[in-house]
XYZ file of C-alpha atoms in Angstrom:
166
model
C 32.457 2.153 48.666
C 29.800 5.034 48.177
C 28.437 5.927 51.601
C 24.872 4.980 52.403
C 22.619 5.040 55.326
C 18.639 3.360 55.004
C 17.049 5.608 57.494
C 19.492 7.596 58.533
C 21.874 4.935 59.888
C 25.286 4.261 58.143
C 24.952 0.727 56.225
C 27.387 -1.813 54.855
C 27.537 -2.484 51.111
C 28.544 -5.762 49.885
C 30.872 -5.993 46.794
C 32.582 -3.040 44.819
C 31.400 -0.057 43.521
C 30.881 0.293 40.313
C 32.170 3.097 38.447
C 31.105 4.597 34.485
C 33.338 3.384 31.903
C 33.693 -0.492 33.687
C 32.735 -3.494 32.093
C 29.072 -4.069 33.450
C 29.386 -7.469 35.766
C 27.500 -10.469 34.786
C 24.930 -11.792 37.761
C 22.315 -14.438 37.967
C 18.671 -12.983 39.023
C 14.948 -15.001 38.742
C 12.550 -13.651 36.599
C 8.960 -13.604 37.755
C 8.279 -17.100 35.802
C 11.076 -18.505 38.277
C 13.608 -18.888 35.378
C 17.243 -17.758 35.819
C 18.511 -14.978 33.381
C 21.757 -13.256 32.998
C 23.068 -10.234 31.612
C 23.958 -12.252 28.329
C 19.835 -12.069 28.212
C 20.103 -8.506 27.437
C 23.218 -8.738 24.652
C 23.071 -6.073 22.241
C 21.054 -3.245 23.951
C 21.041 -0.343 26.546
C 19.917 -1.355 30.182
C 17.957 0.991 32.403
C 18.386 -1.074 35.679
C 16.818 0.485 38.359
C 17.754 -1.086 41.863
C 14.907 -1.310 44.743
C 14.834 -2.303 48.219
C 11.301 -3.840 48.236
C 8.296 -2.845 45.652
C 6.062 -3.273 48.672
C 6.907 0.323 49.865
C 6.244 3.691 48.981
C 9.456 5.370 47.095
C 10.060 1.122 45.642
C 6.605 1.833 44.024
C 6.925 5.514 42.843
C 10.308 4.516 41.353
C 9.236 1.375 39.379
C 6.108 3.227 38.299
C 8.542 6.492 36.829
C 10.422 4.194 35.080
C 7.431 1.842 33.586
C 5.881 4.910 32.241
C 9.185 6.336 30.785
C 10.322 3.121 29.214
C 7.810 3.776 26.480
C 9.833 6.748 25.405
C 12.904 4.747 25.930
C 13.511 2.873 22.324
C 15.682 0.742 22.299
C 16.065 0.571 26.415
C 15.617 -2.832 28.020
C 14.060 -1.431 31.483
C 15.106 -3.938 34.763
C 13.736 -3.526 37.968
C 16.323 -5.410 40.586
C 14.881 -6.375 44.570
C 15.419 -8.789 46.462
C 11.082 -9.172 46.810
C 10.299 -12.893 45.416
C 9.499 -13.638 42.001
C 5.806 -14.188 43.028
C 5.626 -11.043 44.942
C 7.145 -9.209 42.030
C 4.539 -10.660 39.845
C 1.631 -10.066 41.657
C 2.438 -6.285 42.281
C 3.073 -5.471 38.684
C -0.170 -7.160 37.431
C -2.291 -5.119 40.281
C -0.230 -2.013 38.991
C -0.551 -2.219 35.092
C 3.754 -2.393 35.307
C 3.978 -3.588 31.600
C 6.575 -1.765 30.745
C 9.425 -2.512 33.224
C 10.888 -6.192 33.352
C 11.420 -6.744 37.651
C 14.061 -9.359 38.623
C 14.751 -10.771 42.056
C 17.835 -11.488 43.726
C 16.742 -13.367 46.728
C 18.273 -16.571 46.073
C 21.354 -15.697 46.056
C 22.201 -12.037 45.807
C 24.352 -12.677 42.483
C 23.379 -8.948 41.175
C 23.794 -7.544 44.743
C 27.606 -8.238 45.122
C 28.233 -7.291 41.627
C 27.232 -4.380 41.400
C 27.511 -3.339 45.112
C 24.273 -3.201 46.027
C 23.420 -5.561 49.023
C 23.047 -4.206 51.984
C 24.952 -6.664 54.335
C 22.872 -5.461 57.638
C 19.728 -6.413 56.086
C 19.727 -8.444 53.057
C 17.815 -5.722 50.999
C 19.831 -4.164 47.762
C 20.142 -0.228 48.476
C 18.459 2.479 46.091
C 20.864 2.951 42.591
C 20.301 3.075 38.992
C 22.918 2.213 36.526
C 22.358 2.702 32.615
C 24.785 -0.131 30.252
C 25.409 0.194 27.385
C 24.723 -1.925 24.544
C 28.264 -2.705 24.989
C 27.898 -3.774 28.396
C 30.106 -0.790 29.294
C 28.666 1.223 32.289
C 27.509 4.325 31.295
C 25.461 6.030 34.186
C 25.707 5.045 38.102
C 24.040 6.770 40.528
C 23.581 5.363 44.530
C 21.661 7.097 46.110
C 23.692 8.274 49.356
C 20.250 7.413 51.758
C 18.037 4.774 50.555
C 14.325 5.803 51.149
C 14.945 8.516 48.835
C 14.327 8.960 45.077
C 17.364 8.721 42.426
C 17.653 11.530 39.589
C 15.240 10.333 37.322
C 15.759 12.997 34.992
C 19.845 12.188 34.923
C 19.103 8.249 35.046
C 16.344 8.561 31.693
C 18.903 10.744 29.843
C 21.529 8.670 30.420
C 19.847 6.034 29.023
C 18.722 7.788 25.579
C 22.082 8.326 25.450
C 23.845 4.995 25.865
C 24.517 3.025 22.746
């Protein structure tokens, strides 16, 4: 499992790493409207999915808000914002941030993308800071966790990755 501390101190990941070149795992998130979608929603094209703690806190925001304002530039891109922040939460934040552009998806009821992907953070029932690109595929192209979680990811390498994925 990739080694990760959230402020400094050593956390516990949930699930297995995944590595590029893996079939992408299917999970079961809530969309803001409270309606359950898979990856199957997203057959047939490259996924950005950019994985949050909470959007209530700095980095969360400065991450989402990147990503919204390089999805435009992304054709082609379906860009996912993961947390485990409720639906209504999620909601509210993007519409008082203009967040058109980025799609956000919570985990909280049951942490189905969390375990698949190897993202929950068992101490605290947050998912850690990562970004993994899939392919159209549903191959995984790009992974990146970031080794402590109140920092950013390569946005640079994550964006790239993506324009690259077919």
């Amino acid at each position: 499992m990739a080694n990760v501390t959230f402020k400094g101190e050593k956390v516990t990941l949930v699930g297995n790493e995944l590595r590029v070149g893996q079939q992408a795992p299917n999970f079961t998130v809530l969309a803001n409207d409270l309606s359950e979608v898979t990856l199957k929603n997203y057959e047939d094209s490259v996924k950005l999915i950019s994985v949050i703690p909470s959007i209530d806190t700095g980095v969360c925001d400065a991450q989402t808000r990147r990503f919204n304002e390089e999805a435009s530039e992304l054709d082609g891109v379906n860009v996912l914002t993961v947390s485990m922040d409720l639906p209504f939460a999620q909601r509210r934040w993007c519409g008082a941030n203009g967040i058109e552009n980025v799609e956000t998806l919570s985990d909280h009821r049951n942490a189905s993308f969390g375990e698949a992907y190897g993202v929950l953070i068992q101490e605290l029932r947050l998912l850690t800071r990562a970004v993994f690109v899939v392919d159209r595929h549903n191959k995984v192209s790009y992974v990146e966790y970031v080794s402590e979680a109140t920092n950013h990811p390569n946005y640079e390498a994550a964006i790239q990755a993506a324009k690259e994925a077919k």
